[in-house]
Amino acid sequence: DAPTVQAGTKSGVVVTVLNQSGAPVSGYSNTVAVTMSDPAAVADTASYRFVPNTDAGTHRLMVLYETAGTVTTTVTDAAASVSAGATVNVAQTYFQMTLSASSTNVGVPITADVTAVDGSGNTVPFVGSVTFSTADPGFRVIAPDKDEPIGLPITFAPQDAGHHTFSLRFATAGPWTITVADSRVSTQQTSKDVSVAETSYQLVLNP
């Protein structure tokens, strides 16, 4: 049976070049192209040229799988007119988002803890990227240490271990829905409602 991997995580594919006797070809130096049946999936390289003797006919590719379902990775040596494929079952990844507050004021940040989980609620080592969306045109994800906007999408690092905290700032009063989604597979998403009030100011004069 095909192995199962989690959407939004990386998994290795080992490519081995064999001769007619089934032994690795240590001196192989051709270039192979790497393609996936899922257009959202990303390999660490679109092509790889084998290093003779150093690779010894074997190389490990890393693939970031994104869409749930059956995905086939194919490597092709066009010069030798040969190819091979490996299939995996990609399990759905879900997002859980917890806000530090369900209400705030214009310009006052709140935090969002986002965790990637499997179907049983277990945290998975997600290394994909996410984006945030809301109808507030002035909404921004900001760097908590600099109070400056961060560009989207934002990629989870391996050291995040599937969990990351974001700082969110709204610019317009109103009831808003904030959605976090995988930047490559928008159906992997979750949303929360936030009430944003105008920020009031008071001037005080001292004689």
mmCIF file of C-alpha atoms in Angstrom, residues 37-198:
data_model
loop_
_atom_site.group_PDB
_atom_site.id
_atom_site.type_symbol
_atom_site.label_atom_id
_atom_site.label_comp_id
_atom_site.label_asym_id
_atom_site.label_seq_id
_atom_site.Cartn_x
_atom_site.Cartn_y
_atom_site.Cartn_z
ATOM 1 C CA SER A 37 0.361 15.099 -10.017
ATOM 2 C CA ASP A 38 -0.761 17.709 -7.461
ATOM 3 C CA PRO A 39 0.041 21.166 -8.891
ATOM 4 C CA ALA A 40 0.144 22.609 -5.359
ATOM 5 C CA ALA A 41 2.891 20.214 -4.261
ATOM 6 C CA VAL A 42 6.455 21.542 -4.319
ATOM 7 C CA ALA A 43 9.704 19.587 -4.640
ATOM 8 C CA ASP A 44 12.929 21.017 -3.261
ATOM 9 C CA THR A 45 14.151 21.103 -6.863
ATOM 10 C CA ALA A 46 12.404 20.894 -10.232
ATOM 11 C CA SER A 47 15.351 18.947 -11.654
ATOM 12 C CA TYR A 48 18.435 17.268 -10.293
ATOM 13 C CA ARG A 49 21.715 16.296 -11.931
ATOM 14 C CA PHE A 50 23.293 13.256 -10.337
ATOM 15 C CA VAL A 51 26.880 13.584 -9.203
ATOM 16 C CA PRO A 52 28.771 10.509 -10.407
ATOM 17 C CA ASN A 53 30.309 8.357 -7.655
ATOM 18 C CA THR A 54 29.308 10.898 -4.987
ATOM 19 C CA ASP A 55 25.580 10.117 -5.307
ATOM 20 C CA ALA A 56 26.459 6.552 -6.317
ATOM 21 C CA GLY A 57 23.228 6.375 -8.302
ATOM 22 C CA THR A 58 20.953 7.332 -5.401
ATOM 23 C CA HIS A 59 19.497 10.687 -4.364
ATOM 24 C CA ARG A 60 16.832 11.694 -1.865
ATOM 25 C CA LEU A 61 14.340 14.390 -2.923
ATOM 26 C CA MET A 62 12.115 16.264 -0.483
ATOM 27 C CA VAL A 63 8.529 17.056 -1.488
ATOM 28 C CA LEU A 64 6.084 19.378 0.280
ATOM 29 C CA TYR A 65 2.684 17.751 -0.171
ATOM 30 C CA GLU A 66 -0.283 20.110 -0.044
ATOM 31 C CA THR A 67 -3.595 18.688 -1.281
ATOM 32 C CA ALA A 68 -5.348 15.757 0.378
ATOM 33 C CA GLY A 69 -5.720 12.716 -1.853
ATOM 34 C CA THR A 70 -3.483 10.443 -3.905
ATOM 35 C CA VAL A 71 -0.373 12.167 -5.267
ATOM 36 C CA THR A 72 2.252 10.693 -7.575
ATOM 37 C CA THR A 73 5.787 12.058 -7.839
ATOM 38 C CA THR A 74 7.476 11.255 -11.150
ATOM 39 C CA VAL A 75 11.142 11.552 -12.068
ATOM 40 C CA THR A 76 12.083 11.497 -15.747
ATOM 41 C CA ASP A 77 15.424 11.164 -17.498
ATOM 42 C CA ALA A 78 14.537 12.563 -20.919
ATOM 43 C CA ALA A 79 17.976 11.770 -22.347
ATOM 44 C CA ALA A 80 17.638 8.081 -21.540
ATOM 45 C CA SER A 81 13.857 7.995 -22.111
ATOM 46 C CA VAL A 82 13.164 6.445 -18.709
ATOM 47 C CA SER A 83 10.924 7.487 -15.831
ATOM 48 C CA ALA A 84 9.635 6.194 -12.515
ATOM 49 C CA GLY A 85 6.866 7.198 -10.142
ATOM 50 C CA ALA A 86 6.042 6.891 -6.447
ATOM 51 C CA THR A 87 2.566 7.392 -4.995
ATOM 52 C CA VAL A 88 1.551 8.560 -1.525
ATOM 53 C CA ASN A 89 -1.767 9.163 0.178
ATOM 54 C CA VAL A 90 -1.939 12.729 1.506
ATOM 55 C CA ALA A 91 -4.093 13.182 4.600
ATOM 56 C CA GLN A 92 -6.038 16.398 5.196
ATOM 57 C CA THR A 93 -4.483 18.988 7.501
ATOM 58 C CA TYR A 94 -6.681 21.351 9.501
ATOM 59 C CA PHE A 95 -6.004 24.653 11.237
ATOM 60 C CA GLN A 96 -7.013 25.602 14.753
ATOM 61 C CA MET A 97 -6.932 29.312 15.630
ATOM 62 C CA THR A 98 -7.238 30.796 19.100
ATOM 63 C CA LEU A 99 -7.514 34.577 19.524
ATOM 64 C CA SER A 100 -6.278 36.393 22.614
ATOM 65 C CA ALA A 101 -9.539 38.394 22.589
ATOM 66 C CA SER A 102 -12.799 38.340 20.647
ATOM 67 C CA SER A 103 -13.024 42.129 20.770
ATOM 68 C CA THR A 104 -10.521 44.935 20.446
ATOM 69 C CA ASN A 105 -10.163 48.563 19.371
ATOM 70 C CA VAL A 106 -8.941 50.044 16.129
ATOM 71 C CA GLY A 107 -5.150 49.948 16.090
ATOM 72 C CA VAL A 108 -4.865 47.727 19.174
ATOM 73 C CA PRO A 109 -3.293 44.363 18.227
ATOM 74 C CA ILE A 110 -4.544 40.968 19.302
ATOM 75 C CA THR A 111 -2.685 37.682 18.943
ATOM 76 C CA ALA A 112 -3.746 34.597 17.014
ATOM 77 C CA ASP A 113 -2.314 31.192 17.904
ATOM 78 C CA VAL A 114 -2.502 28.980 14.804
ATOM 79 C CA THR A 115 -1.878 25.244 15.009
ATOM 80 C CA ALA A 116 -1.876 22.690 12.188
ATOM 81 C CA VAL A 117 -3.490 19.394 13.183
ATOM 82 C CA ASP A 118 -4.511 16.086 11.678
ATOM 83 C CA GLY A 119 -7.983 14.583 11.720
ATOM 84 C CA SER A 120 -7.515 13.435 15.318
ATOM 85 C CA GLY A 121 -6.442 16.870 16.544
ATOM 86 C CA ASN A 122 -2.761 16.003 16.843
ATOM 87 C CA THR A 123 -0.291 18.735 15.947
ATOM 88 C CA VAL A 124 1.570 18.021 12.693
ATOM 89 C CA PRO A 125 4.959 19.449 11.594
ATOM 90 C CA PHE A 126 3.417 21.847 9.081
ATOM 91 C CA VAL A 127 6.004 23.723 6.972
ATOM 92 C CA GLY A 128 3.682 25.259 4.408
ATOM 93 C CA SER A 129 2.631 28.896 4.308
ATOM 94 C CA VAL A 130 -0.529 30.641 5.464
ATOM 95 C CA THR A 131 -2.309 33.852 4.657
ATOM 96 C CA PHE A 132 -4.879 35.885 6.585
ATOM 97 C CA SER A 133 -7.921 37.574 5.105
ATOM 98 C CA THR A 134 -10.742 39.810 6.322
ATOM 99 C CA ALA A 135 -13.012 42.464 4.840
ATOM 100 C CA ASP A 136 -11.248 45.246 6.770
ATOM 101 C CA PRO A 137 -9.114 46.889 4.041
ATOM 102 C CA GLY A 138 -6.631 48.217 6.573
ATOM 103 C CA PHE A 139 -6.070 44.908 8.373
ATOM 104 C CA ARG A 140 -2.436 43.924 8.840
ATOM 105 C CA VAL A 141 -0.383 41.112 10.325
ATOM 106 C CA ILE A 142 2.362 42.882 12.210
ATOM 107 C CA ALA A 143 5.733 42.023 13.699
ATOM 108 C CA PRO A 144 5.199 42.130 17.472
ATOM 109 C CA ASP A 145 8.688 43.425 18.164
ATOM 110 C CA LYS A 146 8.664 46.233 15.580
ATOM 111 C CA ASP A 147 4.952 47.039 15.135
ATOM 112 C CA GLU A 148 5.488 46.886 11.362
ATOM 113 C CA PRO A 149 3.379 45.001 8.780
ATOM 114 C CA ILE A 150 4.578 41.560 7.677
ATOM 115 C CA GLY A 151 4.178 40.493 4.072
ATOM 116 C CA LEU A 152 1.854 37.585 3.294
ATOM 117 C CA PRO A 153 1.959 34.635 2.948
ATOM 118 C CA ILE A 154 3.962 33.590 6.013
ATOM 119 C CA THR A 155 5.843 30.289 5.998
ATOM 120 C CA PHE A 156 6.006 28.051 9.055
ATOM 121 C CA ALA A 157 9.579 27.154 9.986
ATOM 122 C CA PRO A 158 10.534 23.602 11.039
ATOM 123 C CA GLN A 159 11.232 24.898 14.558
ATOM 124 C CA ASP A 160 7.611 26.112 14.791
ATOM 125 C CA ALA A 161 6.614 22.442 15.011
ATOM 126 C CA GLY A 162 3.206 23.207 13.495
ATOM 127 C CA HIS A 163 2.354 26.115 15.813
ATOM 128 C CA HIS A 164 2.887 29.849 15.341
ATOM 129 C CA THR A 165 1.636 33.010 17.054
ATOM 130 C CA PHE A 166 0.709 36.040 14.956
ATOM 131 C CA SER A 167 -0.080 39.634 15.903
ATOM 132 C CA LEU A 168 -3.150 41.086 14.145
ATOM 133 C CA ARG A 169 -4.182 44.723 13.878
ATOM 134 C CA PHE A 170 -7.492 46.061 12.553
ATOM 135 C CA ALA A 171 -7.868 49.553 11.089
ATOM 136 C CA THR A 172 -11.643 49.865 10.844
ATOM 137 C CA ALA A 173 -14.416 49.487 13.395
ATOM 138 C CA GLY A 174 -16.963 46.768 12.825
ATOM 139 C CA PRO A 175 -17.762 43.102 13.258
ATOM 140 C CA TRP A 176 -15.141 41.245 11.229
ATOM 141 C CA THR A 177 -14.400 37.634 10.377
ATOM 142 C CA ILE A 178 -10.722 36.747 10.223
ATOM 143 C CA THR A 179 -9.719 33.684 8.194
ATOM 144 C CA VAL A 180 -6.390 31.860 8.140
ATOM 145 C CA ALA A 181 -5.804 29.529 5.197
ATOM 146 C CA ASP A 182 -3.078 27.536 3.518
ATOM 147 C CA SER A 183 -1.730 29.868 0.827
ATOM 148 C CA ARG A 184 -1.603 27.075 -1.764
ATOM 149 C CA VAL A 185 -4.797 25.192 -0.818
ATOM 150 C CA SER A 186 -7.410 27.749 0.197
ATOM 151 C CA THR A 187 -9.936 25.101 1.273
ATOM 152 C CA GLN A 188 -7.673 24.331 4.262
ATOM 153 C CA GLN A 189 -8.836 27.182 6.483
ATOM 154 C CA THR A 190 -10.545 28.234 9.680
ATOM 155 C CA SER A 191 -12.199 31.483 10.786
ATOM 156 C CA LYS A 192 -12.996 33.490 13.913
ATOM 157 C CA ASP A 193 -15.233 36.526 14.536
ATOM 158 C CA VAL A 194 -13.792 39.714 16.014
ATOM 159 C CA SER A 195 -15.621 42.836 17.192
ATOM 160 C CA VAL A 196 -13.573 46.010 16.614
ATOM 161 C CA ALA A 197 -14.601 49.300 18.236
ATOM 162 C CA GLU A 198 -13.441 52.813 17.465
#
